[in-house]
Backbone as CSV, one residue per row, in Angstrom:
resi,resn,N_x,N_y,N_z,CA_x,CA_y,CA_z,C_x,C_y,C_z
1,UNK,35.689,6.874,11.266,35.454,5.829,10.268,36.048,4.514,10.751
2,UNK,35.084,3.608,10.836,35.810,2.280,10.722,36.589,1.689,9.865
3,UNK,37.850,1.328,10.101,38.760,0.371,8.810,38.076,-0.809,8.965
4,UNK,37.564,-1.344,10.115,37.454,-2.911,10.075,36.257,-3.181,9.411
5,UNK,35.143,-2.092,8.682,34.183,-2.408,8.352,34.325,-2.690,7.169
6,UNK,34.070,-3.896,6.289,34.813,-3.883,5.029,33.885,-2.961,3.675
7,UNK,32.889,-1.771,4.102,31.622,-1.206,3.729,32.662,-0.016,3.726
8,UNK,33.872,0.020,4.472,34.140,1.537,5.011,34.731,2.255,4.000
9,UNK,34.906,2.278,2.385,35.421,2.603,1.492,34.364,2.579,0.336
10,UNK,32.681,2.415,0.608,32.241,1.943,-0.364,31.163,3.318,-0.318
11,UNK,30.526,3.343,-1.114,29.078,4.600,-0.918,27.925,3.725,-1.021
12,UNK,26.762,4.195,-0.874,25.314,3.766,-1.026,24.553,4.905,-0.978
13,UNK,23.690,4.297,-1.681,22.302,5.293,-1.416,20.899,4.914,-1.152
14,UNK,20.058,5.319,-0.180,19.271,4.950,0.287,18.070,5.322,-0.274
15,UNK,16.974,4.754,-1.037,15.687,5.059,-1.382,14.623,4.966,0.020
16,UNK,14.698,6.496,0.231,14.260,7.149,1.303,12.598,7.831,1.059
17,UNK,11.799,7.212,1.979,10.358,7.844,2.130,9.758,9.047,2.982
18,UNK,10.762,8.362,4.148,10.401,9.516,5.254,9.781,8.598,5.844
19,UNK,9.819,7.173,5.982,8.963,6.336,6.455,10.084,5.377,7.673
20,UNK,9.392,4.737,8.326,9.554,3.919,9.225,10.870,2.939,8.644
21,UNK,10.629,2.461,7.321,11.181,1.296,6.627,12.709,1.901,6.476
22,UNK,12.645,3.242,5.738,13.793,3.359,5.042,14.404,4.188,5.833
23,UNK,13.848,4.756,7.344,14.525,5.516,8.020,15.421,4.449,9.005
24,UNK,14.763,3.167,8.981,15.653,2.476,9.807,16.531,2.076,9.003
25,UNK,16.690,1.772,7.506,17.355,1.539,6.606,18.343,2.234,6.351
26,UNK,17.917,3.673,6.763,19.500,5.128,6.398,19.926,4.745,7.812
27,UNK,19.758,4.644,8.772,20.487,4.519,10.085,21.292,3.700,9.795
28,UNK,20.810,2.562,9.765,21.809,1.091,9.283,22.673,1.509,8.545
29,UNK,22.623,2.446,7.033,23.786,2.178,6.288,24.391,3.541,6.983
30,UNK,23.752,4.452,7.776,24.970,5.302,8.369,25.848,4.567,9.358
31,UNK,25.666,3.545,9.968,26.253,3.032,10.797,27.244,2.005,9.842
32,UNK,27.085,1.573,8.509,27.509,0.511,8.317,28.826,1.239,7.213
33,UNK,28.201,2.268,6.518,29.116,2.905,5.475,30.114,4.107,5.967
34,UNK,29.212,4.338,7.058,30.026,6.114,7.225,29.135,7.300,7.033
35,UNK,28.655,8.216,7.742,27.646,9.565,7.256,28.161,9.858,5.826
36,UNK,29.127,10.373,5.778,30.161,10.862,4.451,29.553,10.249,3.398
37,UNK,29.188,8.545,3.329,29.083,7.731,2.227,27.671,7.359,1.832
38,UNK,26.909,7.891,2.515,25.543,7.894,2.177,24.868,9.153,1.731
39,UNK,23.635,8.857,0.517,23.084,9.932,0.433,21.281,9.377,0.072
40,UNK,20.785,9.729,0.224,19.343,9.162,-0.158,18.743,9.659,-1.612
41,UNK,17.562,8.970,-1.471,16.828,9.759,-3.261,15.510,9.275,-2.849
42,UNK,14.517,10.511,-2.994,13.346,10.611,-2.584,12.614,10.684,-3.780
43,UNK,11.057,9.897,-3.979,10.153,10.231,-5.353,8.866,10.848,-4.604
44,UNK,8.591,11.722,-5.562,7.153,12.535,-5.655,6.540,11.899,-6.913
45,UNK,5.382,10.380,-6.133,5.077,10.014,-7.130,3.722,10.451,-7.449
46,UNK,3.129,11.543,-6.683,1.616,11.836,-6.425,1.044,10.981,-5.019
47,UNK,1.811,10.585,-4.095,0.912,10.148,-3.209,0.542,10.981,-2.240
48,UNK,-0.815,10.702,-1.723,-1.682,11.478,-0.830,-1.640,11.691,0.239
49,UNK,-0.440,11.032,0.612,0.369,11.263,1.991,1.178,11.731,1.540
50,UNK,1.259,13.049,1.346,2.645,14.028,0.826,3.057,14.202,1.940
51,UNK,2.859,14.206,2.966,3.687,14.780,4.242,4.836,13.961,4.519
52,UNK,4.484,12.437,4.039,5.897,11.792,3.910,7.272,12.593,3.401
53,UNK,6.563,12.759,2.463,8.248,13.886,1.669,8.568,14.982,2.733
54,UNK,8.107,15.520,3.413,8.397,16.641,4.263,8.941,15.521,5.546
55,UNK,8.532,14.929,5.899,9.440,14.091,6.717,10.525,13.619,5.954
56,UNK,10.725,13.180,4.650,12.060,12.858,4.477,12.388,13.916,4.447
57,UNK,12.484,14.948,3.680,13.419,16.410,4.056,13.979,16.854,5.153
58,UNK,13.178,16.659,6.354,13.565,16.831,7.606,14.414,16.287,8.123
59,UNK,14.349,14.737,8.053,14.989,14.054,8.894,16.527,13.919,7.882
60,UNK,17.000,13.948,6.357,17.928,13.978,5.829,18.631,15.529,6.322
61,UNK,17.936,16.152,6.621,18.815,17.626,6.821,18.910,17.725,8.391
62,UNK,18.316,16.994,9.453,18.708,16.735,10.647,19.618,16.000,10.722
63,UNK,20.282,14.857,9.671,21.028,13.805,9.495,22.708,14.006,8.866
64,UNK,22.051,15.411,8.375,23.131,15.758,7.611,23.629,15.035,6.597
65,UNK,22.707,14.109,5.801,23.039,13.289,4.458,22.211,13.982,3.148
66,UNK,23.266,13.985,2.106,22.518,14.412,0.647,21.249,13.950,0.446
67,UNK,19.777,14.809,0.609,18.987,13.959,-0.785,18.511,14.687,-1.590
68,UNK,18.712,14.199,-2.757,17.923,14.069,-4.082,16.319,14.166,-4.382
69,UNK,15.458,14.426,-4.672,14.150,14.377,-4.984,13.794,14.092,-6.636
70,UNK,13.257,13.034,-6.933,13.215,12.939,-8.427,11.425,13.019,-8.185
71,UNK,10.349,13.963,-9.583,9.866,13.767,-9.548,8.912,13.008,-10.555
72,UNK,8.816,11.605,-9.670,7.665,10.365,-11.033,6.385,10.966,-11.140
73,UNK,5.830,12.070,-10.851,4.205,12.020,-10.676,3.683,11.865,-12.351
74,UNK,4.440,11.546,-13.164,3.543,11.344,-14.665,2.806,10.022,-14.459
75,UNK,3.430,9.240,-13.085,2.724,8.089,-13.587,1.338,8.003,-13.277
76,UNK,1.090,9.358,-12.462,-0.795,9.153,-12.407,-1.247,9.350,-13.906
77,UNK,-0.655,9.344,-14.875,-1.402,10.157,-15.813,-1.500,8.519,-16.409
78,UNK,-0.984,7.300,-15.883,-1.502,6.320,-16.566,-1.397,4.860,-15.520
79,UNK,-1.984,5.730,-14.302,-2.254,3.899,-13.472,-3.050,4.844,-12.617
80,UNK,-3.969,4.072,-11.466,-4.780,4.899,-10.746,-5.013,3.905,-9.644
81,UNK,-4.764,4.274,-8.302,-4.962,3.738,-7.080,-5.366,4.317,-6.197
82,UNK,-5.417,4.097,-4.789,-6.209,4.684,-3.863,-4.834,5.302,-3.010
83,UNK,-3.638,5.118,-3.272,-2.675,6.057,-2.770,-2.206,7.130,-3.168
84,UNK,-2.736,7.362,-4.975,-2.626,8.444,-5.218,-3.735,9.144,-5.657
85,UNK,-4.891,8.778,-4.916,-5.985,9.604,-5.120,-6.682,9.799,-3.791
86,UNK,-7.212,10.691,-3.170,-7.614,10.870,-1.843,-9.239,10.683,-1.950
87,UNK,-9.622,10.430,-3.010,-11.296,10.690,-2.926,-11.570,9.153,-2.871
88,UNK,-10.523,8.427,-2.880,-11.159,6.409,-3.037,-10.329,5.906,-1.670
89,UNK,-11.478,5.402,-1.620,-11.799,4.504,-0.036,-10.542,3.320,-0.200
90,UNK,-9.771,3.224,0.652,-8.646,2.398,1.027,-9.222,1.186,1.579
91,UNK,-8.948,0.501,0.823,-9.618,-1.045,1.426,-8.813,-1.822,0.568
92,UNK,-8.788,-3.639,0.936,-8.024,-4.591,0.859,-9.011,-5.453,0.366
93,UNK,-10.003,-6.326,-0.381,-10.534,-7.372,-0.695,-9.770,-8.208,-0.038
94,UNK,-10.595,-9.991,0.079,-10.188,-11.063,-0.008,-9.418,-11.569,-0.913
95,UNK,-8.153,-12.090,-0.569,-7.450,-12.681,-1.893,-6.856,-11.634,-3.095
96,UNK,-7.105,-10.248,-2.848,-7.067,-9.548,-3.972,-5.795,-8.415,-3.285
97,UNK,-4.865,-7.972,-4.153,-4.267,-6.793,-3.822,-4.812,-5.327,-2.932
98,UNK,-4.274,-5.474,-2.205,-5.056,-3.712,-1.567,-4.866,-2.789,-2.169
99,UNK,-6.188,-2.181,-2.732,-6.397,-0.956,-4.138,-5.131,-0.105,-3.851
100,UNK,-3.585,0.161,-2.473,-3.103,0.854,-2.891,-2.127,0.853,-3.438
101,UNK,-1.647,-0.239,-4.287,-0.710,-1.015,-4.416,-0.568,-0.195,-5.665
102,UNK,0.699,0.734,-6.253,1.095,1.253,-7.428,1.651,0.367,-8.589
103,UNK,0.949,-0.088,-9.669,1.809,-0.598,-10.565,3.475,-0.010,-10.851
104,UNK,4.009,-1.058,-11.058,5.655,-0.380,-11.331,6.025,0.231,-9.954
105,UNK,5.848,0.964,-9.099,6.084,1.839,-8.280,7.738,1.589,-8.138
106,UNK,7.863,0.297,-7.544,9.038,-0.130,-6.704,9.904,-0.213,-8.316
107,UNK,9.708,-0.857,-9.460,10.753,-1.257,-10.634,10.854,0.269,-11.295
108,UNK,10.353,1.492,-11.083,10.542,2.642,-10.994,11.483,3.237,-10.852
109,UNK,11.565,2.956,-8.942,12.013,3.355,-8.059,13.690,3.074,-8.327
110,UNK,13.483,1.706,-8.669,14.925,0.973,-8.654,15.737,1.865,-9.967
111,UNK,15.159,2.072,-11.092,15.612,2.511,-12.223,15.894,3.628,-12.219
112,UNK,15.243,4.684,-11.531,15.528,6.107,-11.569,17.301,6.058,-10.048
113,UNK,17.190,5.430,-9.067,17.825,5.434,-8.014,19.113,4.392,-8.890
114,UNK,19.183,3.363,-9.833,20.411,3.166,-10.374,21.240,4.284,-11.631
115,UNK,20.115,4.541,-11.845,20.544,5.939,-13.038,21.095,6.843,-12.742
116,UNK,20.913,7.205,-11.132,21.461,8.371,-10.521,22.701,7.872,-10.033
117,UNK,22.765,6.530,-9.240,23.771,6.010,-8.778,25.174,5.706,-9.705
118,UNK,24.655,5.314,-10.751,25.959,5.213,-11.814,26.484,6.410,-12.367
119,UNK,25.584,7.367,-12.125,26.484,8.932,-12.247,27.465,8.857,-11.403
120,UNK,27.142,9.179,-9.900,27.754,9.459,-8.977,28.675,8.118,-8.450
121,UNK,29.106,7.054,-9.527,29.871,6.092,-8.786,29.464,5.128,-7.656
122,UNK,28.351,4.960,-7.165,27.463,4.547,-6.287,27.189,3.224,-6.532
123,UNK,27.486,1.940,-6.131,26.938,0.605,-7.004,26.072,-0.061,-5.688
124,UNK,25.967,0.441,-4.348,25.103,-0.072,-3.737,23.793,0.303,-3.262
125,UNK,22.708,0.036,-3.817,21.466,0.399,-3.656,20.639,-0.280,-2.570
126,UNK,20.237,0.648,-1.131,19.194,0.228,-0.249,17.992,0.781,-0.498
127,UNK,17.053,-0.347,-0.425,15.648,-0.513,0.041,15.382,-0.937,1.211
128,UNK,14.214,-0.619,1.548,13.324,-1.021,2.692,12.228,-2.043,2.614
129,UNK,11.963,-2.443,1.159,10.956,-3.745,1.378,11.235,-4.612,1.812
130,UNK,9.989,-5.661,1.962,9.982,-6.541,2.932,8.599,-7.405,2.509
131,UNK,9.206,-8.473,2.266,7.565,-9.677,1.891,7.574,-10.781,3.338
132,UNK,7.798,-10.140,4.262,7.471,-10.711,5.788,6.012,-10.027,6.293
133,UNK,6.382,-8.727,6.911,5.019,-8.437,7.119,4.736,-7.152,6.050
134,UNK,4.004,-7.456,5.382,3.562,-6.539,4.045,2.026,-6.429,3.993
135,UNK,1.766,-5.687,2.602,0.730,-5.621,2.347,0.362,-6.409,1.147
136,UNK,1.010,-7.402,0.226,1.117,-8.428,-0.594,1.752,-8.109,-1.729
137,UNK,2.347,-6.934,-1.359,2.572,-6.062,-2.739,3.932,-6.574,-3.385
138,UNK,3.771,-7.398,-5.050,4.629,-8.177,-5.520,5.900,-7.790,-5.605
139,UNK,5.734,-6.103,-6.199,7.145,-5.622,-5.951,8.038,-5.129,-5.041
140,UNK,7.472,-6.240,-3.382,8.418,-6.174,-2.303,8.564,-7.627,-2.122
141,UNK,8.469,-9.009,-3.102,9.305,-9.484,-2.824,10.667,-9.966,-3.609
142,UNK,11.371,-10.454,-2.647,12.639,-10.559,-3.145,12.964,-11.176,-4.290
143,UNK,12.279,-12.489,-4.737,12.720,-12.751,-6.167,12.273,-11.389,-6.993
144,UNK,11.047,-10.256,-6.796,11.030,-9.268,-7.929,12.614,-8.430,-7.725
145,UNK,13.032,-8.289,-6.799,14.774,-7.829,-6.320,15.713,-8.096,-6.963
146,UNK,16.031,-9.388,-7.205,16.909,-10.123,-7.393,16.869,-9.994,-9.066
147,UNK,15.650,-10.371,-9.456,15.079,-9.918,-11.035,16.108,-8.672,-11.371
148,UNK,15.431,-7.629,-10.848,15.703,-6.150,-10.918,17.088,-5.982,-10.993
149,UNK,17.559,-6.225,-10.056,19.034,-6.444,-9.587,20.036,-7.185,-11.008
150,UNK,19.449,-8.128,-11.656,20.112,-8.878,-13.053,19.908,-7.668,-13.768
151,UNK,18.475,-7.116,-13.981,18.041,-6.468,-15.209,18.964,-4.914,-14.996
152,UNK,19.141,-4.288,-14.230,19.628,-3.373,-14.232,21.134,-3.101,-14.470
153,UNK,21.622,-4.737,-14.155,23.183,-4.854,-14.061,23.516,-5.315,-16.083
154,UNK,22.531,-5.577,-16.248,22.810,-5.977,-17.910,22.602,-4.819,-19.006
155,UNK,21.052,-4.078,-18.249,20.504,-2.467,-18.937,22.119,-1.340,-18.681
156,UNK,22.669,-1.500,-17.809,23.821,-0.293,-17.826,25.224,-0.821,-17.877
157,UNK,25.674,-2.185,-17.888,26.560,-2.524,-17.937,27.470,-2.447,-16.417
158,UNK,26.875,-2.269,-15.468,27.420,-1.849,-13.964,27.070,-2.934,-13.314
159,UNK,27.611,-2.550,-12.190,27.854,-3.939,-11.087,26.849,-3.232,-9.740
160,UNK,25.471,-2.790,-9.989,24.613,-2.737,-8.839,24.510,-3.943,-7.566
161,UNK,24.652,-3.138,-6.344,24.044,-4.378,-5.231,22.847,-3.799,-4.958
162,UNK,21.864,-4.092,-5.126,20.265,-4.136,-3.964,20.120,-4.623,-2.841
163,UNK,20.038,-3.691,-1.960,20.002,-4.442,-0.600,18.970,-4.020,-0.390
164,UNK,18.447,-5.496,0.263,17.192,-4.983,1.384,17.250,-5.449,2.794
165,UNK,17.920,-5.102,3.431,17.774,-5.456,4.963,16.783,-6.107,5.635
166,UNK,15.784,-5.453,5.147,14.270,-5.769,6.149,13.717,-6.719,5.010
167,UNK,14.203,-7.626,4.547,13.387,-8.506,3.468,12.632,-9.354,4.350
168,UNK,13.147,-9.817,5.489,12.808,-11.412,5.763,12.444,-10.738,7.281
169,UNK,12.630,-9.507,7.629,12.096,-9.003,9.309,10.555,-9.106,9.343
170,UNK,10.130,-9.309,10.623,8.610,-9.239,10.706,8.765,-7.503,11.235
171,UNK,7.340,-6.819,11.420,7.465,-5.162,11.594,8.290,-5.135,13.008
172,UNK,7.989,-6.133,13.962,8.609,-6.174,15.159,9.647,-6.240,15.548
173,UNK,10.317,-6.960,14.352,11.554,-7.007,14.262,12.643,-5.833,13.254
174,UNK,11.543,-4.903,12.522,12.544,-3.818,12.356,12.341,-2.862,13.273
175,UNK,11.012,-2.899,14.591,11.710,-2.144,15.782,12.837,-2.851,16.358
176,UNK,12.968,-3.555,16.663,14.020,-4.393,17.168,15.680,-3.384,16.515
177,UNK,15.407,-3.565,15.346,16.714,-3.167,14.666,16.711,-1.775,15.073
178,UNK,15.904,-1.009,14.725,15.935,0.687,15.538,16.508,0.683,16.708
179,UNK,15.607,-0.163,17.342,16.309,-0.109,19.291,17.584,-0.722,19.312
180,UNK,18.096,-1.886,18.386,19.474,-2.131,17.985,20.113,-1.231,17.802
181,UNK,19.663,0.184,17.027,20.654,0.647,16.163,20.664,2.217,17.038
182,UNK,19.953,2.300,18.244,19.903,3.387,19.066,18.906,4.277,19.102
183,UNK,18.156,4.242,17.992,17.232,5.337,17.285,15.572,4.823,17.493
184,UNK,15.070,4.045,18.374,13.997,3.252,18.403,12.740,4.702,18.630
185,UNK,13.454,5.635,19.571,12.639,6.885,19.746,12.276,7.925,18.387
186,UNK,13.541,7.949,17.934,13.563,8.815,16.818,12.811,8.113,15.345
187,UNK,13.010,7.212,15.135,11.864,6.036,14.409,10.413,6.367,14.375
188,UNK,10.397,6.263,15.599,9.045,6.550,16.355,8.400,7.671,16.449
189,UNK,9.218,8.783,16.793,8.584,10.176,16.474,8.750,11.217,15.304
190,UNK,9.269,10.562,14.661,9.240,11.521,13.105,9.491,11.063,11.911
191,UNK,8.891,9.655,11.923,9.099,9.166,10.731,7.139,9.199,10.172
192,UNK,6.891,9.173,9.513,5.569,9.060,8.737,5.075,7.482,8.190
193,UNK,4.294,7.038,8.332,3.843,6.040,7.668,2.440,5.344,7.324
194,UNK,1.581,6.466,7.602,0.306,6.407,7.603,0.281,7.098,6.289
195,UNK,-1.189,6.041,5.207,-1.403,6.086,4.373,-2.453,7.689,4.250
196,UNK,-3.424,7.821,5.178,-4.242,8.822,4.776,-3.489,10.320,5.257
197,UNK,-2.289,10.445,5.561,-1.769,11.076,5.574,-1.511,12.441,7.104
198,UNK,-1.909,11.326,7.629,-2.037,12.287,8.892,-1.085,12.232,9.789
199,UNK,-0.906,13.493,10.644,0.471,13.833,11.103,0.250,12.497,12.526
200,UNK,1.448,11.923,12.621,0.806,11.011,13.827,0.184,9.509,13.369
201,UNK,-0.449,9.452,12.160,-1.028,8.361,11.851,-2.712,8.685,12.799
202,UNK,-3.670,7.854,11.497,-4.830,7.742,11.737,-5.039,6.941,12.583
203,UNK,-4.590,5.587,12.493,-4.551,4.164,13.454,-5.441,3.562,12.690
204,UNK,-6.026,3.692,11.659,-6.711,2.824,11.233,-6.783,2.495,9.750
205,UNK,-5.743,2.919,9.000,-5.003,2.402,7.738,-4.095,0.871,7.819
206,UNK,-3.594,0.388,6.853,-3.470,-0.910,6.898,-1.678,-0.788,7.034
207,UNK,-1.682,0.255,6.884,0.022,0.714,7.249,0.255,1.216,8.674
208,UNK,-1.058,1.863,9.283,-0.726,2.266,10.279,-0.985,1.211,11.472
209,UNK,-1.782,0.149,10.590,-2.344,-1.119,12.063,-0.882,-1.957,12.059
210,UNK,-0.070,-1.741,10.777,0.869,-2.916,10.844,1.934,-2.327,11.947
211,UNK,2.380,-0.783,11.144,3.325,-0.038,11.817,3.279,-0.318,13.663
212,UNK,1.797,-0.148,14.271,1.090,-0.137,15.666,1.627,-1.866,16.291
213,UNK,0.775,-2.412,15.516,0.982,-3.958,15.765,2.235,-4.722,16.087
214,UNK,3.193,-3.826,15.043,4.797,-4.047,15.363,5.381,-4.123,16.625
215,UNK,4.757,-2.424,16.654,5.523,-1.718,18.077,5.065,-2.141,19.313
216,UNK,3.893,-2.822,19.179,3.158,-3.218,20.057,3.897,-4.494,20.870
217,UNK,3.601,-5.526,19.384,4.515,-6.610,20.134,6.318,-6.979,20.175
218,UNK,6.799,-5.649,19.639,8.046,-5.447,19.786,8.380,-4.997,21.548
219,UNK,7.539,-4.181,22.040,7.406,-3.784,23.275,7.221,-4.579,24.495
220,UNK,6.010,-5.343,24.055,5.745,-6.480,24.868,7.117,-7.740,25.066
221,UNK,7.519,-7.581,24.281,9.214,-8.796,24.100,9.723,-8.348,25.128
222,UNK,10.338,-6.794,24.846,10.945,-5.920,25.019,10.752,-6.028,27.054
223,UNK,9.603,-6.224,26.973,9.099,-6.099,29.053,8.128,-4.672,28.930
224,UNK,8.321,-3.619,27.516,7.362,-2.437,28.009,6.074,-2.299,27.960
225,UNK,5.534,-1.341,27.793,4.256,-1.622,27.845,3.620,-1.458,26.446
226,UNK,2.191,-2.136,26.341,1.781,-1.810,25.025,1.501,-0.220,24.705
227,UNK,1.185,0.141,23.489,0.952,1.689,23.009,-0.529,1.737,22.321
């Protein structure tokens, strides 16, 4: 344990996907808090890339950090998108939200992951969004954070932090932070982040061109070669 880290006495918990975002996000706060002081919290909100959740399981029990699984799936029973339905075509309009964008998803996320956190004494909460390179989705940017962050600290009477690390990174630059943080391989081979749910990624989802595009020109910086 570090003394000089002034994090080194504190806990967090990481809202964990099994994804690219929040796996570089648990690295970071294992490096920043201590293994001991981290634990994650995973949702089963009905999405159609369930294999995500089996990658977070994996990689928290390769990690040796607590997680949690809460499951939201009631909320299909009253919003409907193309991430939690496999039979509708994933596409983005002009100007318009990309159909997979979950109402609430993220102000959800935050509420169930502070509810748990003020049990367990926990007042610092990581995320992985990011309104740099995104998909436009409102509840990754930071003024909706910062919102959240008031509303939750007034709803329980607690002193929550929200962190998001990767708010202001482009995708290239949270490889950057992986290969910073040692883990640029392990990022890379077992994290999930393809929307149609395929082991590996399809390459042709709007998560998987960004995820690609990242690594691509993270590499090229880097001197390696493209992928």
């Amino acid at each position: 344990m570090n003394i000089s880290n002034p994090n080194y006495n504190r806990k967090a918990i990481v809202i964990f996907s099994g994804g690219q975002d929040s796996t570089t996000c648990l690295f970071q706060a294992i490096a920043e808090y201590g293994k001991e002081n981290v634990e994650t919290i995973t949702f089963q909100y009905g999405q159609r890339h369930s294999i995500e959740l089996e990658k977070a399981k994996w990689i928290a029990q390769d990690l040796g950090v607590k997680q949690t699984f809460i499951d939201t799936s009631v909320i299909k029973a009253i919003t409907h998108n193309a991430l939690m339905d496999e039979n509708v075509h994933i596409e983005q309009k002009d100007n318009k939200l990309p159909n997979t964008f979950v109402d609430g998803r993220n102000a959800l996320f935050l509420l169930y992951a502070a509810i748990y956190a003020k049990g367990q004494g926990i007042q610092d909460i990581i995320t992985g969004v990011c309104e740099t390179d995104f998909s436009g989705y409102p509840d990754c940017r930071d003024v909706f954070i910062k919102s959240m962050n008031v509303t939750l600290n007034l709803a329980m009477d607690y002193q929550f932090n929200i962190k998001t690390p990767l708010m202001y990174l482009t995708k290239a630059q949270t490889w950057q932070l992986a290969d910073e943080l040692g883990v640029l391989d392990y990022v890379r081979n077992y994290t999930h982040t393809c929307y149609e749910g395929v082991n590996g990624g399809c390459g042709q989802c709007p998560s998987c061109i960004l995820r690609d595009k990242g690594l691509t020109e993270y590499l090229a910086q880097k001197g390696g070669k493209n992928v």
